[in-house]
Short mmCIF file of C-alpha atoms in Angstrom, two decimals:
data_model
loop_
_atom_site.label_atom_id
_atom_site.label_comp_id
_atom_site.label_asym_id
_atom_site.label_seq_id
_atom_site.Cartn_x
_atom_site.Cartn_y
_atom_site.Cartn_z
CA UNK G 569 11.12 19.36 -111.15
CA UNK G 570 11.28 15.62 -111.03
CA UNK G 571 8.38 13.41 -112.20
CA UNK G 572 6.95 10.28 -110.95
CA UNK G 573 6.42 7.74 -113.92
CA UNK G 574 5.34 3.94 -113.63
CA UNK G 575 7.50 1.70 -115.19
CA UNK G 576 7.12 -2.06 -116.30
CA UNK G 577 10.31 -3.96 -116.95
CA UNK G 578 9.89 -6.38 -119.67
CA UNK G 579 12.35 -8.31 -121.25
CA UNK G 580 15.63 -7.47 -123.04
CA UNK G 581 14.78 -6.10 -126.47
CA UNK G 582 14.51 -2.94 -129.05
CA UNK G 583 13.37 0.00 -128.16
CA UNK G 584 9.72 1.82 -129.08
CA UNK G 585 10.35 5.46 -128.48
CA UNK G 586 12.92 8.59 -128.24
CA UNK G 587 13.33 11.04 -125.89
CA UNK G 588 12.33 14.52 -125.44
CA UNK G 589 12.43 16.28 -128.47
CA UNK G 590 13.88 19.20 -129.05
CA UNK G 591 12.99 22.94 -130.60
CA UNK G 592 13.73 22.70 -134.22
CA UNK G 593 15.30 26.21 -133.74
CA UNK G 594 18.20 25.04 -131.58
CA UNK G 595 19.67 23.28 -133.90
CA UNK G 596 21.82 24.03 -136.60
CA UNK G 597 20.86 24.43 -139.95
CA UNK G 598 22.89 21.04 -141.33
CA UNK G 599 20.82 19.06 -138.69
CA UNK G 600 17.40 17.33 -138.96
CA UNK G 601 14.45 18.43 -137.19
CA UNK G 602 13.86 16.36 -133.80
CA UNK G 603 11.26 13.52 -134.33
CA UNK G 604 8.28 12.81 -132.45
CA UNK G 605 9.24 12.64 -128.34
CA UNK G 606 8.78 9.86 -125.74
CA UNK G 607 10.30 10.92 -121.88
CA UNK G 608 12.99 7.92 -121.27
CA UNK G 609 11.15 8.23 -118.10
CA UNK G 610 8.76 6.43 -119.86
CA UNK G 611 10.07 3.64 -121.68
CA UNK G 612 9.71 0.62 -119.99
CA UNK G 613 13.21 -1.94 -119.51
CA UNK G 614 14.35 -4.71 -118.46
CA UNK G 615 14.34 -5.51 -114.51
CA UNK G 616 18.21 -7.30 -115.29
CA UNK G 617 19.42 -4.01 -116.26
CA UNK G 618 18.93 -2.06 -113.23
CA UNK G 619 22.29 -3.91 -111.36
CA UNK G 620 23.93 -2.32 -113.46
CA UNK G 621 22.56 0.80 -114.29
CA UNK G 622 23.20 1.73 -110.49
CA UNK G 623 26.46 0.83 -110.69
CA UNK G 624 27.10 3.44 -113.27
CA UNK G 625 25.46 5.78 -111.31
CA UNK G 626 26.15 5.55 -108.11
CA UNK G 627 29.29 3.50 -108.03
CA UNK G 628 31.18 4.21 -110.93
CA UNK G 629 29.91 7.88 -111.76
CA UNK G 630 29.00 8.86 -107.89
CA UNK G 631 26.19 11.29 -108.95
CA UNK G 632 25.27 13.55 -105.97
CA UNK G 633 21.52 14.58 -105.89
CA UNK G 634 23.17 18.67 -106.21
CA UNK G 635 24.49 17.80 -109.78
CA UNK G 636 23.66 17.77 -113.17
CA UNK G 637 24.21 15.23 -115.52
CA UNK G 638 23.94 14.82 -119.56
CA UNK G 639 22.93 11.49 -120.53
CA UNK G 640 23.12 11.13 -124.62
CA UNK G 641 21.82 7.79 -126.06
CA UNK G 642 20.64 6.47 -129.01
CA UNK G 643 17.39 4.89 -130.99
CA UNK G 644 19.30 1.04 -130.51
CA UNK G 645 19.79 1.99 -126.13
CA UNK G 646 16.73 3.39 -125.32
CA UNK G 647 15.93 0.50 -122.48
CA UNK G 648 19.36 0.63 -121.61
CA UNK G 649 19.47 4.79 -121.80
CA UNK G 650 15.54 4.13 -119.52
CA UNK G 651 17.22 2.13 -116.93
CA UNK G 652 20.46 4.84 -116.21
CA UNK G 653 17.66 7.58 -116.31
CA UNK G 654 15.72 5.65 -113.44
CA UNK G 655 18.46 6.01 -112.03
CA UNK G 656 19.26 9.49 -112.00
CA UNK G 657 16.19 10.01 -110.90
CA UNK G 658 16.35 7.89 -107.62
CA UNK G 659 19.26 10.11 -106.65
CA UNK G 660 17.30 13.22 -107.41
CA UNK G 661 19.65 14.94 -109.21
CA UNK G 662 19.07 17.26 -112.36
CA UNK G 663 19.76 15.73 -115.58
CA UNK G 664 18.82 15.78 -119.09
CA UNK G 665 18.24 13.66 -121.97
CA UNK G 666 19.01 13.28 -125.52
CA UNK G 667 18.70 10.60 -128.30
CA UNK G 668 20.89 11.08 -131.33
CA UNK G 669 18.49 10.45 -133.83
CA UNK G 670 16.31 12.98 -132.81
CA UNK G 671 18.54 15.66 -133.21
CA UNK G 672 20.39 14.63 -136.58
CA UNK G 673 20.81 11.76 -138.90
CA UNK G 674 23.03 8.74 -138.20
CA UNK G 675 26.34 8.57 -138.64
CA UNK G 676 26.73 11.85 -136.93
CA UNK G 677 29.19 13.88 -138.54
CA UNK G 678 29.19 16.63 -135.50
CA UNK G 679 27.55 16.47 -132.26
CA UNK G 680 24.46 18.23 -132.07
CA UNK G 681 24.72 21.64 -130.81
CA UNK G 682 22.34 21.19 -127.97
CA UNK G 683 24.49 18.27 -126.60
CA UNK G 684 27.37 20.14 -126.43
CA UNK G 685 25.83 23.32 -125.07
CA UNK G 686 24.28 20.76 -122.19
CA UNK G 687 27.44 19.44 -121.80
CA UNK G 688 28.52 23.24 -120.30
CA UNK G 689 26.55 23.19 -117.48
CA UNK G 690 26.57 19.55 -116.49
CA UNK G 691 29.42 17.58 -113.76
CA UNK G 692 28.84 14.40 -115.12
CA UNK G 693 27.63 12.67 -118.34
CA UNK G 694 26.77 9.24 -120.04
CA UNK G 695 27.19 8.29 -123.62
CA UNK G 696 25.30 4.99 -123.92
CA UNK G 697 25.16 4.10 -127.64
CA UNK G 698 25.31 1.89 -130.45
CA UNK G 699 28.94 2.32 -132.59
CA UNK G 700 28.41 3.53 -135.81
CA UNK G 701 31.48 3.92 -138.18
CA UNK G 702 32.66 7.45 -138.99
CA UNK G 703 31.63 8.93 -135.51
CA UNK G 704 35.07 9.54 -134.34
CA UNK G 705 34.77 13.22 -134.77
CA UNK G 706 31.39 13.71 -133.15
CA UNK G 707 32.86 11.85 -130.35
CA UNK G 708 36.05 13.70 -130.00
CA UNK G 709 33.90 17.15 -130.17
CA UNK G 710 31.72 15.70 -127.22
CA UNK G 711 35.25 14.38 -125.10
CA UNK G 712 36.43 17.73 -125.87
CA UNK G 713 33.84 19.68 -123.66
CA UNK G 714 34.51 16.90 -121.20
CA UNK G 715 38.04 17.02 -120.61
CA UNK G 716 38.21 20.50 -120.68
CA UNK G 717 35.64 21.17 -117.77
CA UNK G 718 37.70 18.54 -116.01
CA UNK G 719 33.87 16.37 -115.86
CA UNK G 720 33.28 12.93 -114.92
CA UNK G 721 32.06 10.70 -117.80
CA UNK G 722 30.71 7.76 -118.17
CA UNK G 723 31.87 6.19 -121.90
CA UNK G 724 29.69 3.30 -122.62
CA UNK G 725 29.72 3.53 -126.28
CA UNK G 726 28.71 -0.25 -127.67
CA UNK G 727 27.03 -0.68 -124.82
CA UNK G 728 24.43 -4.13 -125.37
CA UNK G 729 22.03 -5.53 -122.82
CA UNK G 730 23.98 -8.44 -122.49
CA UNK G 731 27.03 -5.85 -121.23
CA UNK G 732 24.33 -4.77 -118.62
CA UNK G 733 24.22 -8.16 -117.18
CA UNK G 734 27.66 -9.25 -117.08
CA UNK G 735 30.56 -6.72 -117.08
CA UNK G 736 28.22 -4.29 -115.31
CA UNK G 737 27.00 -5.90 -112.81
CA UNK G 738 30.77 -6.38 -110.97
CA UNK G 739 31.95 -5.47 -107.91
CA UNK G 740 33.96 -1.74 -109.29
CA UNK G 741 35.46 -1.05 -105.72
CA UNK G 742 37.34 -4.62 -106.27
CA UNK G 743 38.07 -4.13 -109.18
CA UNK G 744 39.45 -0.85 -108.58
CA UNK G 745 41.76 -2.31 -105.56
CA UNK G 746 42.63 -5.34 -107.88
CA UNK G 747 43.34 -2.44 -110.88
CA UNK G 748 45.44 -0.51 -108.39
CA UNK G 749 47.49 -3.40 -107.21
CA UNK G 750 48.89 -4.23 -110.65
CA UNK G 751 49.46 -1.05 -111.72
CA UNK G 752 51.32 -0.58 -109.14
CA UNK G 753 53.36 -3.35 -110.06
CA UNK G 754 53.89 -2.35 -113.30
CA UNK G 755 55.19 1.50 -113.02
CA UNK G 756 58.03 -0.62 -111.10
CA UNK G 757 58.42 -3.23 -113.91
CA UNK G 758 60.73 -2.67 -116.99
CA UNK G 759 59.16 -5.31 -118.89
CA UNK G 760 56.44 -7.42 -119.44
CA UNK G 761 56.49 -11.28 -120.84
CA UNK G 762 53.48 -13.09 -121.58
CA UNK G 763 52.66 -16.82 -122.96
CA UNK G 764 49.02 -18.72 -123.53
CA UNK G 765 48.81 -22.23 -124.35
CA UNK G 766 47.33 -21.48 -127.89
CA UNK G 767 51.02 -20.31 -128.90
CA UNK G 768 51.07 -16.31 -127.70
CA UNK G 769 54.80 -15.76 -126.45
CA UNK G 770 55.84 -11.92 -126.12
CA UNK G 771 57.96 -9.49 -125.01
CA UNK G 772 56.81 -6.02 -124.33
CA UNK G 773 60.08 -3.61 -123.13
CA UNK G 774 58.50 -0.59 -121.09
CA UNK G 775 59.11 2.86 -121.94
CA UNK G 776 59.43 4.89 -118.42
CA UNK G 777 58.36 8.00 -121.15
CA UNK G 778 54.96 6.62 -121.48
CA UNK G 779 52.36 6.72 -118.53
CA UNK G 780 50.62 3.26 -117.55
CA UNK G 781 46.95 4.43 -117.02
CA UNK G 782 44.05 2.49 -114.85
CA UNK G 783 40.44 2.47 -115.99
CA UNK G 784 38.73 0.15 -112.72
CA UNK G 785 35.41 1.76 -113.65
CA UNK G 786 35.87 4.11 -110.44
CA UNK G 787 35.40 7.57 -112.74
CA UNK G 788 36.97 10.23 -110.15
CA UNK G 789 36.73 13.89 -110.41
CA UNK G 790 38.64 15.35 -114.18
CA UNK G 791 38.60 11.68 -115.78
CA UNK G 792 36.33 9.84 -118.03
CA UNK G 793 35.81 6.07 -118.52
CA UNK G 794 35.14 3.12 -120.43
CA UNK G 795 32.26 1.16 -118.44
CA UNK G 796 31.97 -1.33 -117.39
CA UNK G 797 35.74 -0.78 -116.73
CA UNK G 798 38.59 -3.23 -115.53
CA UNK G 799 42.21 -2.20 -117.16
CA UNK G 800 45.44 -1.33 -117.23
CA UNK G 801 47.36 0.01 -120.43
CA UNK G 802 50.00 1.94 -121.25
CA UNK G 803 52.05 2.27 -124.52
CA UNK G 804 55.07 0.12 -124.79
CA UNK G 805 57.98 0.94 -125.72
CA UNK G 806 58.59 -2.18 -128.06
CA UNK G 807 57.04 -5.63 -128.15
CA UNK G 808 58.61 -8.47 -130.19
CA UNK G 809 57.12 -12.40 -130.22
CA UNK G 810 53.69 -13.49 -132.09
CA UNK G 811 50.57 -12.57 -130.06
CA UNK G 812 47.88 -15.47 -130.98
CA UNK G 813 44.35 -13.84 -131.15
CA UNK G 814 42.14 -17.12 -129.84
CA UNK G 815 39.75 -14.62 -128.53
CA UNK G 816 38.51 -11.41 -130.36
CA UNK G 817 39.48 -8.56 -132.65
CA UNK G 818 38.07 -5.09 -132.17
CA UNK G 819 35.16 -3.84 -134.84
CA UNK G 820 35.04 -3.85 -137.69
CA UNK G 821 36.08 -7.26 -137.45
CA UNK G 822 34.34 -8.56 -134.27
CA UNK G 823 31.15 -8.40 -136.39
CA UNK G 824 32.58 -9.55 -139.19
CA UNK G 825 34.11 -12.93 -137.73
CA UNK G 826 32.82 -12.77 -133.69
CA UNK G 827 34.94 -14.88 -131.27
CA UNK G 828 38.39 -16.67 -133.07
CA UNK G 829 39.03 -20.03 -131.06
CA UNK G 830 38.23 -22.01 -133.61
CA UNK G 831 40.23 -19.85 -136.43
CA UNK G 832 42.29 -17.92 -134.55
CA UNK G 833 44.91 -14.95 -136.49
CA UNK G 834 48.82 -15.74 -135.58
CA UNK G 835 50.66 -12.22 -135.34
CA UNK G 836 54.78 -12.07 -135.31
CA UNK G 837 55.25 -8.80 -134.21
CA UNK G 838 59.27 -7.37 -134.88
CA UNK G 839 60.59 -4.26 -133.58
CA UNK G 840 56.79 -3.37 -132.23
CA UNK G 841 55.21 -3.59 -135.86
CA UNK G 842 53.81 -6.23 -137.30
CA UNK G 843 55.73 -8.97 -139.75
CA UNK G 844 53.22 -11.25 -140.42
CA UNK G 845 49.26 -12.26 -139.97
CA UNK G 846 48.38 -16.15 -140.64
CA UNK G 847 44.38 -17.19 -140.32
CA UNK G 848 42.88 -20.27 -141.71
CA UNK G 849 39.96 -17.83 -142.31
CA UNK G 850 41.98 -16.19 -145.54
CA UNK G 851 39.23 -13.51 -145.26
CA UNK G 852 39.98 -12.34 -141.79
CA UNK G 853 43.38 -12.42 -142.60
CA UNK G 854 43.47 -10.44 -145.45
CA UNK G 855 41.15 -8.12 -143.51
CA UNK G 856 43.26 -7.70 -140.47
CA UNK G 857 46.24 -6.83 -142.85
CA UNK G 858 44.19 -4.29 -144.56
CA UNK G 859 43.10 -2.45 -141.60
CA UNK G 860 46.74 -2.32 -140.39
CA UNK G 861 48.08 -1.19 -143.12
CA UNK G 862 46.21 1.93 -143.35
CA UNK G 863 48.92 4.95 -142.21
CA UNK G 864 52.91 5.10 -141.36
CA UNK G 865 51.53 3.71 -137.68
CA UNK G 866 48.67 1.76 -138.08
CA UNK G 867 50.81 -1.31 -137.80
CA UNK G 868 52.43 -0.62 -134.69
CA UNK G 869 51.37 -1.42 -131.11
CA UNK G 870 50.09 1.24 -129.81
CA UNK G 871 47.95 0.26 -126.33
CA UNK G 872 49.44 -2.79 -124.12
CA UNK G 873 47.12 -3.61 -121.71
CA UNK G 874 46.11 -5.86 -118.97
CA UNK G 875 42.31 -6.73 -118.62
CA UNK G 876 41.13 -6.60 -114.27
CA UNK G 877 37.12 -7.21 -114.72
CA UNK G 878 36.77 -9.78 -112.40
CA UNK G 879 33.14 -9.86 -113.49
CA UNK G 880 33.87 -10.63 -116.80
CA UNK G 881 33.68 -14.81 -116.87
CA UNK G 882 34.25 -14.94 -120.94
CA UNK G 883 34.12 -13.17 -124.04
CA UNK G 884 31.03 -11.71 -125.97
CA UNK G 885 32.27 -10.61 -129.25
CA UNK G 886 32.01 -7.31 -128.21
CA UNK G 887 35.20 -5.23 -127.33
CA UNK G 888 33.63 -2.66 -124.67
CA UNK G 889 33.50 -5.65 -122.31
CA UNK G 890 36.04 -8.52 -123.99
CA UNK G 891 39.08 -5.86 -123.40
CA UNK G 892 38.49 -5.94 -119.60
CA UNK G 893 38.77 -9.54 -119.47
CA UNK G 894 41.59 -10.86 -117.30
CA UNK G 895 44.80 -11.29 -119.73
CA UNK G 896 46.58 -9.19 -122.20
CA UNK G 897 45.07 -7.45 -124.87
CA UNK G 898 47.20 -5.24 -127.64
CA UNK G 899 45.92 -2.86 -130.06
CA UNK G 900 47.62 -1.66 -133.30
CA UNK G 901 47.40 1.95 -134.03
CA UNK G 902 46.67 5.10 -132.41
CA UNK G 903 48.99 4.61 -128.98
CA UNK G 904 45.80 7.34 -127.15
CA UNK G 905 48.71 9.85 -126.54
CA UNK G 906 47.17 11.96 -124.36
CA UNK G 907 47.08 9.51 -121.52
CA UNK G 908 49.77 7.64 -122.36
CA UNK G 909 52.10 10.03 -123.36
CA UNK G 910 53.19 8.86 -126.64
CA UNK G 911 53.76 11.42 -129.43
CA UNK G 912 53.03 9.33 -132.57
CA UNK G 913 49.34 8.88 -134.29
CA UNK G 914 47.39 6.74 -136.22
CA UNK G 915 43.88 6.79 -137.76
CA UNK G 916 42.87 2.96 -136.55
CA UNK G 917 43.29 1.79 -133.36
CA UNK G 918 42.07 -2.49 -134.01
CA UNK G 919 42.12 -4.51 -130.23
CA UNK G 920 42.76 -7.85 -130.41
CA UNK G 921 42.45 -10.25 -127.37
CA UNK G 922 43.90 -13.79 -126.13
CA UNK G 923 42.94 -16.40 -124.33
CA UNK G 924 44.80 -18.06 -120.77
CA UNK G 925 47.57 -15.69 -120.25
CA UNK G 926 50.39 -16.57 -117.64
CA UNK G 927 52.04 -13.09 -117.37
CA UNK G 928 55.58 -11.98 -115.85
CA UNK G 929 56.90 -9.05 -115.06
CA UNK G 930 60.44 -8.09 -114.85
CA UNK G 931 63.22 -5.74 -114.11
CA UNK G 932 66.83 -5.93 -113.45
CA UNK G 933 66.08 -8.13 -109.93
CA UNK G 934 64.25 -10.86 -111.51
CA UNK G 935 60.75 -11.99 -112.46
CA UNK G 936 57.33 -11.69 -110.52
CA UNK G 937 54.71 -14.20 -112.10
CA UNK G 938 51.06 -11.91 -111.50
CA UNK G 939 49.20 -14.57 -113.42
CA UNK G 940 48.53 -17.86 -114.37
CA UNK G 941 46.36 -19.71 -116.71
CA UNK G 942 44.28 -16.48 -116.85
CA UNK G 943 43.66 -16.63 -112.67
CA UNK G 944 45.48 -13.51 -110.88
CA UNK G 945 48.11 -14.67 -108.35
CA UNK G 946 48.47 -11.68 -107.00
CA UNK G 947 48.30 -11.88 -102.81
CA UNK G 948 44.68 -11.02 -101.60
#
């Protein structure tokens, strides 16, 4: 049974209450009790962030008003976590709700039993939260359930209000044509060259092994999402040339040192690993190496990808969104086998993004320029 609750958006800020609470007894013994409960029915948000809280819903995650959905959120999303829950209750649909911290302490170490369980029952599900280091299991248990009942989910982990007024407020169904466009394009391409005027100029040879894989924000029936969404990536067979990050780097070092222009980190990659970092900033240089020099792979490029978020006008500091952005974007580390079809792992997987791409691709016929100065070229 549905119920009717006034709301009052208000402007962009913390929020002052968590969500149902649960039966101590459900949980498991490692796990705190649930704190006090407030309905996310009830917790007022922001007018802005109802855009794009329908687009989740409706466009990107197509709830029908016959289905069940898990929504999981956290103390730092409840507005956010309020506005997808208004939502699900336009459409009519069952769903329930659960706040992390009212189920066990932060950083999770497993998901909470009673997630999981709901999880079982439900053909959709959202996972709007705040990152917290050292969650990667919990997360994996939770993606686990999902891609096992073949479930569409919505992956909005990072998630920020100012997310909910830029990246997710796009059009997804042009995305998703633009998205489909280039990837076709590239399963025909053998290579990949890219140059930006801050000094980026690589060469990324394809591996016809490894899948290319398209995240428009369009989550269809057995796949799950980053939203707002707007890529395409595969892993590459081997990239050589420096990559100039002008833009961002993925956490922890997006937080650390936010967007790069005016320090940006010079990496010559050789034989898809990395040579050599430069920064003025010593400390986000020293940093960067650190991070990448944690395993055997966490130095070699493991995601190439092309950003297709039309909606996305610049970068945030905040990778969720600022690796949609139309250009390139590489990541060291983990190469996310299981989509890509790469056999190798890491434990890191770091992001980094450029600025003002001009992009080629290749094969033995020639070259086909799909971008320039960071503006598709691509025929309407």
């Amino acid at each position: 049974m549905t119920i009717a609750v006034e709301r009052h958006p208000i402007e962009p800020g913390p929020g002052n209450g968590i969500a149902a609470a649960r039966d101590a007894a459900l949980q498991p013994a490692s796990e705190a009790a649930p704190k006090a409960a407030i309905d996310l029915r009830a917790i007022p948000f922001a007018a802005e962030y109802t855009a794009g809280a329908r687009n989740a819903v409706t466009t990107c995650l197509r709830v029908e008003p016959t289905e069940k959905v898990t929504l999981i959120t956290d103390e730092s999303c409840l507005q956010i976590a309020a506005s997808l829950a208004s939502e699900l209750e336009r459409i009519g649909c069952e769903w329930n709700g659960f706040v992390l911290e009212s189920l066990a302490p932060r950083p999770l170490t497993a998901m909470p039993g009673i997630v999981l369980d709901d999880l079982e029952t439900s053909q959709a599900s959202i996972f709007a939260v705040a990152t917290q280091p050292n969650e990667l299991r919990s997360r994996m248990q939770m993606t686990d359930v999902v891609n096992r009942r073949r479930m569409r989910h919505a992956h909005m982990a990072g998630i920020t209000g100012e997310i909910m007024t830029q990246g997710m407020r796009a059009d997804f169904n042009e995305i998703d044509r633009l998205s489909q466009a280039v990837l076709d394009k590239l399963r025909e391409a053998t290579y990949i060259r890219a140059t930006t005027p801050a000094g980026t100029d690589i060469h990324a040879q394809l591996d016809p092994a490894f899948r290319w894989f398209k995240t428009s924000g369009i989550i269809s029936p057995g796949r799950w999402g980053n939203l707002p969404g707007g890529a395409c990536f595969t892993a590459p067979g081997e990239v050589n040339g420096v990559f100039v990050v002008d833009g961002v780097a993925g956490d922890p070092l997006s937080k650390r040192y936010g967007l790069l222009r005016a320090h940006p980190l010079t990496i010559a990659i050789e034989g898809n690993r990395i040579k050599r970092a430069r920064s003025i900033n010593q400390d986000l240089e020293r940093d960067f190496w650190d991070l990448t020099h944690t395993d055997e792979n966490s130095d070699r490029v493991g995601e190439l990808a092309i950003g297709t978020n039309l909606g996305v006008e610049r970068l945030i500091g905040n990778m969720l969104q600022d690796e949609k952005f139309p250009g390139i974007h590489i990541a060291f580390g983990d190469p996310y086998g299981a989509h890509t079809g790469a056999t190798w792992k890491s434990s890191i997987h770091i992001d980094v993004v450029g600025l003002d791409f001009s992009i080629w691709l290749g094969d033995a016929h020639g070259e086909e320029q799909i971008m320039r100065a960071g503006l598709f070229t691509l025929d309407s």
